[in-house]
Short mmCIF file of C-alpha atoms and ligand atoms in Angstrom, two decimals:
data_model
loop_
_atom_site.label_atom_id
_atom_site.label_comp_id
_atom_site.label_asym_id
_atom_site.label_seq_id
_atom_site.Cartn_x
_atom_site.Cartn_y
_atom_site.Cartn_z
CA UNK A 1390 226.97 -18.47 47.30
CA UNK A 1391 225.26 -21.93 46.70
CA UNK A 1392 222.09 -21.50 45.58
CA UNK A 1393 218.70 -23.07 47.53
CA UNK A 1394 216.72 -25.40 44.75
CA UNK A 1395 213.17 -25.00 46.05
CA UNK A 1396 211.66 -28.27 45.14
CA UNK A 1397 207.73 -27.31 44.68
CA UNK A 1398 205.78 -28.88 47.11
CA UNK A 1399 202.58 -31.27 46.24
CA UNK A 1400 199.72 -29.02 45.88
CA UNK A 1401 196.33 -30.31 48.20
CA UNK A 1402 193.49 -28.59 48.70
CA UNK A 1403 192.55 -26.48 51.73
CA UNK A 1404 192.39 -29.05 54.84
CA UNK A 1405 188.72 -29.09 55.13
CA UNK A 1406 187.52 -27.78 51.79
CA UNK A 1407 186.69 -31.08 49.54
CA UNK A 1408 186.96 -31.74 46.16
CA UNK A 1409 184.13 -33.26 44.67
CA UNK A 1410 185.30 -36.19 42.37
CA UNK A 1411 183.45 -37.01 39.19
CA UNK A 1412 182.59 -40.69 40.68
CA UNK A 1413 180.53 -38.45 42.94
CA UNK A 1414 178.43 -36.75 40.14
CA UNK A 1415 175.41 -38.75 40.17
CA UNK A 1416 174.42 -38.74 43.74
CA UNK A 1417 174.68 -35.02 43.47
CA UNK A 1418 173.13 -34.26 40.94
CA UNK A 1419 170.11 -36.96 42.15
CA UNK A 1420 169.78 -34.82 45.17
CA UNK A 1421 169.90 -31.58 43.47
CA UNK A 1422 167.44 -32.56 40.58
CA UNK A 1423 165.53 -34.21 44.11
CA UNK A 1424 165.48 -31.39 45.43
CA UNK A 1425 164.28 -28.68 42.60
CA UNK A 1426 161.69 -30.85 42.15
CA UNK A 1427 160.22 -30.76 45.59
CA UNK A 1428 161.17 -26.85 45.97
CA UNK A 1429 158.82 -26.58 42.77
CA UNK A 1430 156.32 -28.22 44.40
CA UNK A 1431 155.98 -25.86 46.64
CA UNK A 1432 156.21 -22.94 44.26
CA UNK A 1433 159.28 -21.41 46.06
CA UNK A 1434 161.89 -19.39 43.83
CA UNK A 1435 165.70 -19.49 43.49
CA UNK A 1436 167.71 -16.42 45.19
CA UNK A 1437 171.40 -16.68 44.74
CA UNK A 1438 173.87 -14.15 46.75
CA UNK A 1439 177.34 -14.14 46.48
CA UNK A 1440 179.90 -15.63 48.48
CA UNK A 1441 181.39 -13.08 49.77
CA UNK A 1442 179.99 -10.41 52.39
CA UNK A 1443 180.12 -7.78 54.86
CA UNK A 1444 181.63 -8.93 58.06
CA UNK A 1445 179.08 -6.63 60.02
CA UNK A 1446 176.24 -8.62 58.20
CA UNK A 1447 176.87 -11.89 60.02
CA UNK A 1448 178.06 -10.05 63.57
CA UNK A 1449 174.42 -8.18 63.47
CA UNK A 1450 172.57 -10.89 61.83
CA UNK A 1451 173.97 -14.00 63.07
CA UNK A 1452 174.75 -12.99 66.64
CA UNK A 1453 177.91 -12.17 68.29
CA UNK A 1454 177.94 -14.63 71.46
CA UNK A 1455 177.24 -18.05 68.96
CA UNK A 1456 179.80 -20.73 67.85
CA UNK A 1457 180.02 -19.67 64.19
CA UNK A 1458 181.08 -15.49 64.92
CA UNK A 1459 183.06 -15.89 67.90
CA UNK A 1460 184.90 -18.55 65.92
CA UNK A 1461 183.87 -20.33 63.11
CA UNK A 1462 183.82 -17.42 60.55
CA UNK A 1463 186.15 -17.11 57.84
CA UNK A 1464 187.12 -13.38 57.80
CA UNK A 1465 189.91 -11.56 55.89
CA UNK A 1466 190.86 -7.48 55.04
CA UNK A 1467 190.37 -6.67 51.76
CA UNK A 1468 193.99 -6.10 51.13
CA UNK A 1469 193.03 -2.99 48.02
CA UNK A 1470 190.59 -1.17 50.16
CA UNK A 1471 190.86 -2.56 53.73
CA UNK A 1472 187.09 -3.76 53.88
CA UNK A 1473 185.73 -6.24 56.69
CA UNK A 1474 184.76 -8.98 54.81
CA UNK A 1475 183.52 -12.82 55.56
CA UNK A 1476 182.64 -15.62 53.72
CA UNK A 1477 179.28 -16.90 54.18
CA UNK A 1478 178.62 -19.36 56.98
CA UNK A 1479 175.20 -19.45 56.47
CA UNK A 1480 172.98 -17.70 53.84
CA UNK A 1481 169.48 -16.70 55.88
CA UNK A 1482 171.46 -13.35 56.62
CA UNK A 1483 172.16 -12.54 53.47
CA UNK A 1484 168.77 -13.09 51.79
CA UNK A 1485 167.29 -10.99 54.44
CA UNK A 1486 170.26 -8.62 53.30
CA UNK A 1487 169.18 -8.96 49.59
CA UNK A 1488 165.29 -8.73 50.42
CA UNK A 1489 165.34 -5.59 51.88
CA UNK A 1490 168.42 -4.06 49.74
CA UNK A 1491 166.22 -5.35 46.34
CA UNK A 1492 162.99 -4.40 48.48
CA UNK A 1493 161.52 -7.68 47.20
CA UNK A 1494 158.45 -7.68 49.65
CA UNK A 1495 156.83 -4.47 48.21
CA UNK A 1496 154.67 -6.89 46.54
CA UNK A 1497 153.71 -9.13 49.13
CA UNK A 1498 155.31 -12.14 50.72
CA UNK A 1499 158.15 -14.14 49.29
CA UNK A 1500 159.27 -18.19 49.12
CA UNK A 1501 162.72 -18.43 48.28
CA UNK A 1502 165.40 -21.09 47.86
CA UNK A 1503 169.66 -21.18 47.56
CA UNK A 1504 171.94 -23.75 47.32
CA UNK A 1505 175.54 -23.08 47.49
CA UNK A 1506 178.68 -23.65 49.65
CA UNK A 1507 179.01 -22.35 52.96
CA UNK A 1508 182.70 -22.21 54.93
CA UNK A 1509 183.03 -22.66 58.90
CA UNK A 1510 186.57 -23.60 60.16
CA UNK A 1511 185.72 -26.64 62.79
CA UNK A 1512 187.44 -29.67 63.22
CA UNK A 1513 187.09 -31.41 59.68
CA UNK A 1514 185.75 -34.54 60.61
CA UNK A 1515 183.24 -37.20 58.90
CA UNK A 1516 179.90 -35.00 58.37
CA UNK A 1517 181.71 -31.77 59.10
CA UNK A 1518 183.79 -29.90 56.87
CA UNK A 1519 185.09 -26.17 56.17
CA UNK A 1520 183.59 -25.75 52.87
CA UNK A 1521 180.21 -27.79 52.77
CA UNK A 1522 176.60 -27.23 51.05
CA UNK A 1523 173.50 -26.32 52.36
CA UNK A 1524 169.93 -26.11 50.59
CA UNK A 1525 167.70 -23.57 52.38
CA UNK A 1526 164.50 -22.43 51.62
CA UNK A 1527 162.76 -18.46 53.38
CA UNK A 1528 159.60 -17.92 53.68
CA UNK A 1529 159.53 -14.05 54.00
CA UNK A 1530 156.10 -12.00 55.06
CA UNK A 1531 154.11 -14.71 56.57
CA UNK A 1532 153.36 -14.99 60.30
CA UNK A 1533 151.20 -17.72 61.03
CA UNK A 1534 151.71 -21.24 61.93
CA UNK A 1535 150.91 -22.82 58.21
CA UNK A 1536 154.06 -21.34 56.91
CA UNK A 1537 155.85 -23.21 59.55
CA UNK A 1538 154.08 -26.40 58.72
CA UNK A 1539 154.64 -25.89 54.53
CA UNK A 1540 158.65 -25.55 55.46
CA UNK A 1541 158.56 -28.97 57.91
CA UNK A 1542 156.26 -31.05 55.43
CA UNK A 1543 159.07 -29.75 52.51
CA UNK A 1544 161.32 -31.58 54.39
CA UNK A 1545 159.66 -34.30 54.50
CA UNK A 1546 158.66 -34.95 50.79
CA UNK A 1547 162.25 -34.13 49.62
CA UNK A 1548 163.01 -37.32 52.62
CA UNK A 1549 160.58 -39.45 50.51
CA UNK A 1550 161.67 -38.90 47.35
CA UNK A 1551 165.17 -39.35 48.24
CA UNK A 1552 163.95 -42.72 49.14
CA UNK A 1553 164.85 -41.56 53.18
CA UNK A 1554 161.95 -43.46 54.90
CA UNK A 1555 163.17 -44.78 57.83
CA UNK A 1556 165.46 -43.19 60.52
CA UNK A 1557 164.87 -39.50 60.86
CA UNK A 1558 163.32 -38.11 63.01
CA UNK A 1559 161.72 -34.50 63.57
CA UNK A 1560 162.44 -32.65 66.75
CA UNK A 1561 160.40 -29.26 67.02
CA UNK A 1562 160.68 -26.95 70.07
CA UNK A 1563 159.40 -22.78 70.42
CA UNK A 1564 161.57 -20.64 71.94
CA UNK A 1565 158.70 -17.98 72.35
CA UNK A 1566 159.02 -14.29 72.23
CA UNK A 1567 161.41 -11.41 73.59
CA UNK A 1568 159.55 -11.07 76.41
CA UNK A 1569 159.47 -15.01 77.34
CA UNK A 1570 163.00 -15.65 76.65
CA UNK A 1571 163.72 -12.65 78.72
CA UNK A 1572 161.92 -14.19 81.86
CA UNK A 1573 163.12 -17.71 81.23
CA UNK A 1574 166.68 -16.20 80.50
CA UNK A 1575 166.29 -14.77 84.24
CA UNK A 1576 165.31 -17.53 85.85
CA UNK A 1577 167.96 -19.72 83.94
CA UNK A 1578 170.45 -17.42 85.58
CA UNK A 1579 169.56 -17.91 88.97
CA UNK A 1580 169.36 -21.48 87.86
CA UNK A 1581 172.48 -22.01 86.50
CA UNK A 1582 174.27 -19.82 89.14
CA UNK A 1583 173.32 -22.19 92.26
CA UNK A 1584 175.00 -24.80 89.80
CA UNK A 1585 178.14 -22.40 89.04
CA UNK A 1586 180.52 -25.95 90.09
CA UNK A 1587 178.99 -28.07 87.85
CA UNK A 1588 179.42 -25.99 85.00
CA UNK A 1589 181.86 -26.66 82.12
CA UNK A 1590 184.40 -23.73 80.75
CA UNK A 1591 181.54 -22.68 77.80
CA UNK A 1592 178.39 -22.62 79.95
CA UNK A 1593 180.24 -20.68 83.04
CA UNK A 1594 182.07 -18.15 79.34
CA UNK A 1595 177.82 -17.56 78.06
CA UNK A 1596 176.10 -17.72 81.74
CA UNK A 1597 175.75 -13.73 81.22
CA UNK A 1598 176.28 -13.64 77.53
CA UNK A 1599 174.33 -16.65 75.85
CA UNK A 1600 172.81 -18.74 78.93
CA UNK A 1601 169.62 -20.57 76.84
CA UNK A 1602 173.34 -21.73 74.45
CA UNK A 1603 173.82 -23.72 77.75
CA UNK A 1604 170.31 -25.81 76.91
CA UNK A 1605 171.60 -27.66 74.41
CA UNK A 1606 174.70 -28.54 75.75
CA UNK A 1607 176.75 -31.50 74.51
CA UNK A 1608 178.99 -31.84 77.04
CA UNK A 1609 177.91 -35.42 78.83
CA UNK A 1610 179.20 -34.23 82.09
CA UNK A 1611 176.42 -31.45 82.39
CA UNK A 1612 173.60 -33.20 81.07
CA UNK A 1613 172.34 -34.29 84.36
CA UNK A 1614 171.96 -30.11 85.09
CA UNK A 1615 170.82 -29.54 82.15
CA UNK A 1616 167.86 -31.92 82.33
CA UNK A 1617 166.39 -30.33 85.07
CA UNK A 1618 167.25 -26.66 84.09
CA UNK A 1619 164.24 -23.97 83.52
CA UNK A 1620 162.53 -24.76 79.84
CA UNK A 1621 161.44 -22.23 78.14
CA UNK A 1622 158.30 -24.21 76.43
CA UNK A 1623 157.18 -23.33 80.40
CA UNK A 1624 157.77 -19.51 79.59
CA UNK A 1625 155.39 -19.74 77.00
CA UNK A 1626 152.16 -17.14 77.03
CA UNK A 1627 148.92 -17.64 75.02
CA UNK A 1628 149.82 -16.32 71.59
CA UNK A 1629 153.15 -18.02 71.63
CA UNK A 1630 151.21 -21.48 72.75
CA UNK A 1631 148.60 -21.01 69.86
CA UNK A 1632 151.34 -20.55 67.80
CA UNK A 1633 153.45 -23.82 68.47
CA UNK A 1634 149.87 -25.42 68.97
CA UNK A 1635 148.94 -24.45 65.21
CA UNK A 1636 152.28 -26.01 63.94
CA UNK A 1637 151.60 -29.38 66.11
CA UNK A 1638 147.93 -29.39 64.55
CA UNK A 1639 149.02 -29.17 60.94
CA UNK A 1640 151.89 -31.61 61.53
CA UNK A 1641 149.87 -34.38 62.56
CA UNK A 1642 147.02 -33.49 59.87
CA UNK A 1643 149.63 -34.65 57.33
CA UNK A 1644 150.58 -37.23 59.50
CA UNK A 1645 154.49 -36.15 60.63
CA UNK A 1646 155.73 -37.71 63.65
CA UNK A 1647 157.68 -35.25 65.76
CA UNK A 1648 158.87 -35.03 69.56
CA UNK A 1649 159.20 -31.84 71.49
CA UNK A 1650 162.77 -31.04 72.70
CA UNK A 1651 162.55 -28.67 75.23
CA UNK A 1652 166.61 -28.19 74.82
CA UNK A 1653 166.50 -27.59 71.32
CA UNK A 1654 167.71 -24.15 71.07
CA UNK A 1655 169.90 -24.15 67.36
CA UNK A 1656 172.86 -22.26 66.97
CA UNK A 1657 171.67 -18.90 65.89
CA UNK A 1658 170.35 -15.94 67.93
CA UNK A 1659 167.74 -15.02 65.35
CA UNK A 1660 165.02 -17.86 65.70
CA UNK A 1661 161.95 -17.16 68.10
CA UNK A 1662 158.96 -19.50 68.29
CA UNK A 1663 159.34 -22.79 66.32
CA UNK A 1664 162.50 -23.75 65.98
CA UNK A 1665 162.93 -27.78 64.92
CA UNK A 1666 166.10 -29.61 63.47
CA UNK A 1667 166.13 -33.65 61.28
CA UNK A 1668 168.14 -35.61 63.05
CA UNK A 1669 169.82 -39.30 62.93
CA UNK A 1670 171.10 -41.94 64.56
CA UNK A 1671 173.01 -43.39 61.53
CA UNK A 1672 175.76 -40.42 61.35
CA UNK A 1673 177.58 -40.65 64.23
CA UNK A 1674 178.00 -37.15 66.10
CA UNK A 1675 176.92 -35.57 63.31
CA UNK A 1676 173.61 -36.42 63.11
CA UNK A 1677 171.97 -33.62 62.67
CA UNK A 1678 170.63 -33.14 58.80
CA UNK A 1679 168.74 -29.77 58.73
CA UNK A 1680 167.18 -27.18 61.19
CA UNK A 1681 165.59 -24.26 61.12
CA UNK A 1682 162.56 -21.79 62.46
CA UNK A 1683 161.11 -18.99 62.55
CA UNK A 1684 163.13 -15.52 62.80
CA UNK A 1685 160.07 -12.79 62.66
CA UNK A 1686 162.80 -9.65 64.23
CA UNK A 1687 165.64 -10.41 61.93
CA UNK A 1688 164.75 -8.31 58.50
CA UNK A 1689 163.96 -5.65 61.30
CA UNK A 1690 167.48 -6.30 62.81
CA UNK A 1691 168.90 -5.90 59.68
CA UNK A 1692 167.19 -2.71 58.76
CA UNK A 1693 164.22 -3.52 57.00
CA UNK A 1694 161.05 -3.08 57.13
CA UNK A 1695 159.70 -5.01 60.19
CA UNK A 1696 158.12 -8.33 58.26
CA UNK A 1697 157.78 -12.41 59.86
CA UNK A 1698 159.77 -14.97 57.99
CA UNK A 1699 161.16 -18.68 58.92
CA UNK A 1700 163.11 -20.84 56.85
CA UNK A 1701 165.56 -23.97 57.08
CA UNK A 1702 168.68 -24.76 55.86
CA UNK A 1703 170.14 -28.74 55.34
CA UNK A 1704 173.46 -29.89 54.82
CA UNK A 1705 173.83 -31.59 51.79
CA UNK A 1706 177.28 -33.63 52.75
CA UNK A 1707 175.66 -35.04 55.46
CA UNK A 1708 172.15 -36.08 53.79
CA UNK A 1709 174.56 -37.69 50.95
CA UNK A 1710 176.39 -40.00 53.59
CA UNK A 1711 172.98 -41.01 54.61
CA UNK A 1712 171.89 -41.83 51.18
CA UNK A 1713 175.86 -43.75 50.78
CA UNK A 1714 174.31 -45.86 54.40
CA UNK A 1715 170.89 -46.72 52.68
CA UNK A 1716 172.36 -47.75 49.51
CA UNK A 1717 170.84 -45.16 47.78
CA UNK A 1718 173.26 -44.13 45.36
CA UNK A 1719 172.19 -44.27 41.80
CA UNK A 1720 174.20 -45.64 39.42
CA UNK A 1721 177.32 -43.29 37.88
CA UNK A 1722 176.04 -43.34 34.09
CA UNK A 1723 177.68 -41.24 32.06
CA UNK A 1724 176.66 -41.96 28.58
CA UNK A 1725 173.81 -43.91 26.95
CA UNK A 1726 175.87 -44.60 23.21
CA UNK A 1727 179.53 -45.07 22.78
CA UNK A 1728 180.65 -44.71 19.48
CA UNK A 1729 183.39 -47.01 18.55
CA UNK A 1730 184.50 -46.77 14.28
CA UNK A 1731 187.75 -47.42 12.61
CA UNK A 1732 188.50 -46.90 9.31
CA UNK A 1733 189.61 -43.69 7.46
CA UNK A 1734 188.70 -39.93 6.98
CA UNK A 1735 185.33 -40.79 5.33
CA UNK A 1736 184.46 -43.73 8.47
CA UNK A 1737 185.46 -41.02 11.14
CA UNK A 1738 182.79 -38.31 9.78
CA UNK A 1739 180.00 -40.54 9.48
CA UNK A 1740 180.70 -41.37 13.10
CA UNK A 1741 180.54 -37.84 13.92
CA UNK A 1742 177.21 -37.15 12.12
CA UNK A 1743 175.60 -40.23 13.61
CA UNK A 1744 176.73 -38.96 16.91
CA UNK A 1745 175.23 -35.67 16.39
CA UNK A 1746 171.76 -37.10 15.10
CA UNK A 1747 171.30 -39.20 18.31
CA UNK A 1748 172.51 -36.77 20.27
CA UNK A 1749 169.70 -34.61 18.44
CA UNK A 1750 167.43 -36.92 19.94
CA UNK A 1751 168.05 -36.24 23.75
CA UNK A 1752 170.44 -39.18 23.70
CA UNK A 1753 173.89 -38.61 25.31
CA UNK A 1754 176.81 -40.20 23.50
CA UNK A 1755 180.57 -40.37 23.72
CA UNK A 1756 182.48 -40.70 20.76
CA UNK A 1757 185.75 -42.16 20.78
CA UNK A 1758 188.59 -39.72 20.68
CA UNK A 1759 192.09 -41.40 20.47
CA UNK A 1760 194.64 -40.21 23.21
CA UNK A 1761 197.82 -39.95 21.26
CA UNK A 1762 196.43 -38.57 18.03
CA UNK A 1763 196.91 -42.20 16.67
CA UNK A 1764 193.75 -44.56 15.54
CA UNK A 1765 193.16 -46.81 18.50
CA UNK A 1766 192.71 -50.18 18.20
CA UNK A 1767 189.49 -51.46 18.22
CA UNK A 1768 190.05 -53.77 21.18
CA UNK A 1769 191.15 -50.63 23.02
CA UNK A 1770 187.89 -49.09 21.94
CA UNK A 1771 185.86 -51.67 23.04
CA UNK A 1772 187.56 -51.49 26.54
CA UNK A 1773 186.67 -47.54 26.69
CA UNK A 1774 183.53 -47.99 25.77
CA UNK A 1775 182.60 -51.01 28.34
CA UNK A 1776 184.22 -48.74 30.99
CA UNK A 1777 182.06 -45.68 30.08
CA UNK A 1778 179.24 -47.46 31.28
CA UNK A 1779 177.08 -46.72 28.51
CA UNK A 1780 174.09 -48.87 27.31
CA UNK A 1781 175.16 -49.91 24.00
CA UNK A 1782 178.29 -49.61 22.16
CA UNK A 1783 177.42 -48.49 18.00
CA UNK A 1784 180.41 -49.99 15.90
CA UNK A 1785 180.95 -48.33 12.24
CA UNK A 1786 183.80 -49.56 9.81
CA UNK A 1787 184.40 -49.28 6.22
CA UNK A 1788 181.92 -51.86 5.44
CA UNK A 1789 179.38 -50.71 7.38
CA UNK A 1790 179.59 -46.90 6.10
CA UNK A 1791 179.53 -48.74 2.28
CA UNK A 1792 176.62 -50.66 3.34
CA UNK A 1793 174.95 -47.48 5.32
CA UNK A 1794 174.57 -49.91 8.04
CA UNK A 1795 176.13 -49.73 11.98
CA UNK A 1796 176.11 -52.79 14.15
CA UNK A 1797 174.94 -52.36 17.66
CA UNK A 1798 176.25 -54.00 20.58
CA UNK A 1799 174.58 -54.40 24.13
CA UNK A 1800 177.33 -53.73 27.03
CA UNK A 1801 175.39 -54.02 29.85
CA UNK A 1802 172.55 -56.29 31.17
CA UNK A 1803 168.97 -56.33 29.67
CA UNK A 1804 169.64 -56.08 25.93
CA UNK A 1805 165.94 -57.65 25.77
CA UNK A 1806 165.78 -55.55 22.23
CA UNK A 1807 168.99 -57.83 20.73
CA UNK A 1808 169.17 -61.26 19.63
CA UNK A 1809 172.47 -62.54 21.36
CA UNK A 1810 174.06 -59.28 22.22
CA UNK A 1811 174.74 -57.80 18.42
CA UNK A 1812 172.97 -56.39 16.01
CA UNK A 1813 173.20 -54.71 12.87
CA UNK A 1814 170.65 -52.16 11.09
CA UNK A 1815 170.24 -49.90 8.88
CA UNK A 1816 171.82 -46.38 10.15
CA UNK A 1817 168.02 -44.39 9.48
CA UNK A 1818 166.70 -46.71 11.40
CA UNK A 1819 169.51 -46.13 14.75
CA UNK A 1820 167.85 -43.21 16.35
CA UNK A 1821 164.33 -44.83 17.10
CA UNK A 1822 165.68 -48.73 18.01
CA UNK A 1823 168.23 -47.06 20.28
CA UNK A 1824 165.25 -44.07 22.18
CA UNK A 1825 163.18 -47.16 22.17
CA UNK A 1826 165.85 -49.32 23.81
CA UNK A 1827 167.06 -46.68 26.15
CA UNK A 1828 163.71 -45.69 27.90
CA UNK A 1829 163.18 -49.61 28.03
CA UNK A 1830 166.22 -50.11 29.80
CA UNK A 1831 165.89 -47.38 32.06
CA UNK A 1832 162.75 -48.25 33.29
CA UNK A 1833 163.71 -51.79 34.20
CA UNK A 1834 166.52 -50.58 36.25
P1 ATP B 290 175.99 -28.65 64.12
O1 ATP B 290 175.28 -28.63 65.44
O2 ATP B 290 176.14 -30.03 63.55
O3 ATP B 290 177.27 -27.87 64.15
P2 ATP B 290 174.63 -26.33 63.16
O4 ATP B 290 173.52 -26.11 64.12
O5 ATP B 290 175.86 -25.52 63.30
O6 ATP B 290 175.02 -27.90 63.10
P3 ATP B 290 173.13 -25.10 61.04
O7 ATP B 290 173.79 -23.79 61.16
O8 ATP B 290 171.76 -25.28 61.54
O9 ATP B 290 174.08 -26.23 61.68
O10 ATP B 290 173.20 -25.58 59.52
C1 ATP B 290 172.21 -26.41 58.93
C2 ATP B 290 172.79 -27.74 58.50
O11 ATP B 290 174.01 -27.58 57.80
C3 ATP B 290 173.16 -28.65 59.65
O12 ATP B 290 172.05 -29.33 60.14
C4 ATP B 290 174.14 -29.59 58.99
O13 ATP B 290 173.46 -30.60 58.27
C5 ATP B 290 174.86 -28.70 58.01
N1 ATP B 290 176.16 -28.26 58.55
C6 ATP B 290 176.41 -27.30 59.46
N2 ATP B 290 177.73 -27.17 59.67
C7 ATP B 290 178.34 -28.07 58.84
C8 ATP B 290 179.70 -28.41 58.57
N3 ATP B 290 180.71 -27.79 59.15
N4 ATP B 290 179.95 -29.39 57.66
C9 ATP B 290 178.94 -30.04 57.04
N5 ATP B 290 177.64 -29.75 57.26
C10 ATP B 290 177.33 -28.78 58.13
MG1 MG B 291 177.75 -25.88 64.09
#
């Protein structure tokens, strides 16, 4: 019997499921410190929930008749105990799921935040992946159009900071309440049934299940329907209007533009009254950056004690490709200081401790560390340090440790602070020209 050599195949990731490379560190972690800084702002608090839940969470809470549960969720038996489980598409479910499990509105109302991965197996395209981030922020226990307004303007001071000041744009619509969706949903019906030809395989599949779905169709052959099907802003009674009225009012107080979309529905059941999504023209199809609303019966839905709440949720993939369009990416700096010495045992711990007493002073340096366990050259140094994209190189040698001296080199533009680009010093006096140079360079870049 010959035997089968099973040559190991290359190992990829999941199609759809990204790695994030370190030469994308900085933009992330721009948009994440971004971010926390405007969610501060606004006094809202972190809530992380794991990854992992209860299928039945995301049937009840999500809807069962929407693109992500009838087939965009990723859902697996527990093979040990034979549990329905899923992992997250979205996370608004399962904070209401942790609210009322934790009972965290006993005390009053609540503004929380998450950031995490969600998964949703679509097409993998650009903007639109299996694994991908989102940043959402719940506003638990209040009712009234302000807390509508506070989650939009959010929005729109994280947009600022991010340096995002042209080509967004806010689309708001209200879908109303039970009773007003119920009536439009009838008359949408009738609607759409006198149209029954012109509709594609997906409107004619939710006519009965999901008809307002069919609003925001995408499909080009049924916009010209769609344009003149029943709106539901029509639908809308007094409180409902007062409502979406109150969110208009505060919007243009604080001076955001924003058009009404009467066939902006979003993809979730839970949302009633405002419901509004970011959107761009610079994306391509996926142009869509956040969304969001209100969802005042969902806590209810999900067994909790009846309580308002809206929230919004933005994909961070997408809002980084728009930052990669408008050149906003800041600059991949890993390291202010790289420590370059050769020279023997004695040379190699001064390096250390003069590395540790900088780094003592908030400043982040690499030392060198050879690769083969053999003293690198110092040309070889030099070309590590250069490529580390640090500041200013800080060269130590025998001499210098007899002398108690280190010479400091410039390696990148602006060495304003050094006469040609070299200089040498006295090592007590390393930690203040080097803070000193550091916040001078940073603050003309
Ligand atoms: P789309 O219409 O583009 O499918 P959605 O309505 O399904 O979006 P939401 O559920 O509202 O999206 O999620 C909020 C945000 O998360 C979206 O506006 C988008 O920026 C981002 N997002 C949603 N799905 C994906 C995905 N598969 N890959 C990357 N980002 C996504
Ligand atoms: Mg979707």
């Amino acid at each position: 019997m010959t035997e089968r050599t099973n040559k190991p195949g290359k190992l990829t990731s999941v199609k759809g499921m990204n790695d994030i490379l370190p030469q994308d560190a900085s933009l992330w972690q721009f948009f994440e410190d971004t971010v926390k800084t405007m969610l501060s702002a606004y006094g809202y608090q972190n809530i992380r929930t794991p990854i992992v839940e209860h299928t039945s969470l995301f049937t009840r809470g999500i809807g069962e008749v929407t693109d992500i549960v009838e087939k965009e969720i990723y859902s697996f038996v527990d093979s040990l105990n034979g549990e329905k489980l899923t992992m997250r598409p979205e996370n608004t479910a399962a904070v209401v799921r942790a609210v009322i499990e934790h009972n965290l509105l006993y005390d009053g109302p609540k503004r929380l935040w998450y950031m995490g991965p969600m998964f949703r197996h679509e097409r993998p395209q650009r903007g639109r992946y299996r694994q991908f981030h989102q940043v959402g922020v719940e506003a638990l226990g209040f009712a009234g159009p302000d807390a509508d307004a506070e989650i939009i303007l959010m929005c729109q001071r994280l947009w600022d900071a991010l340096g995002l000041t042209t080509g967004l744009r806010l689309e708001l619509n209200s879908l109303g309440n039970a009773q007003e969706r119920a009536a439009h949903r009838h008359e949408l019906i009738s609607y759409l049934e006198c149209h029954i030809e012109l509709l594609d395989h997906n409107a004619k599949r939710r006519l009965y299940t999901n008809p307002l779905r069919v609003l925001d169709t995408k499909n080009p052959a049924m916009l010209d329907i769609s344009v003149h099907m029943p709106k539901l802003i029509d639908f809308l009674g007094d409180t409902s209007r007062a409502h979406f009225e109150g969110v208009q009012r505060l919007l243009t107080a604080n001076k955001i533009l924003f058009t009404i979309n009467p066939r902006l529905v979003r993809g979730l059941d839970y949302y009633n009254l405002t419901v509004f999504e970011w959107v761009t023209d610079k994306l391509g199809a996926q142009g869509t950056i956040a969304g969001g609303g209100r969802y005042d019966s969902l806590i209810k839905q999900l067994g909790g004690k009846p309580a308002p709440a809206c929230g919004w949720a933005l994909g961070i993939e997408r809002i980084l490709e728009l930052l990669r369009e408008n050149q906003r990416v800041p600059p991949n700096a890993v390291c202010d200081v790289y420590v370059v010495y050769s020279g023997g045992n004695v040379v190699c711990e001064r390096a250390f401790i003069i590395a540790e007493q900088l780094r003592d002073t908030g400043i982040n340096v690499i030392l060198h560390c050879s690769t083969n366990g053999v003293p690198s050259s110092f040309k070889s140094q030099m070309r590590r340090a250069n490529a580390s994209g640090a500041a200013y190189a800080v060269i130590l040698g025998n001499d210098e440790v007899q002398r108690n001296e280190v010479l400091i080199k410039a390696l990148r533009l602006n060495p304003t602070n050094i006469n040609g680009s070299q200089k040498r010093m006295q090592t007590e006096h390393l930690n203040e020209f080097l803070m000193n140079a550091i916040v001078r360079s940073s603050s003309n870049t």
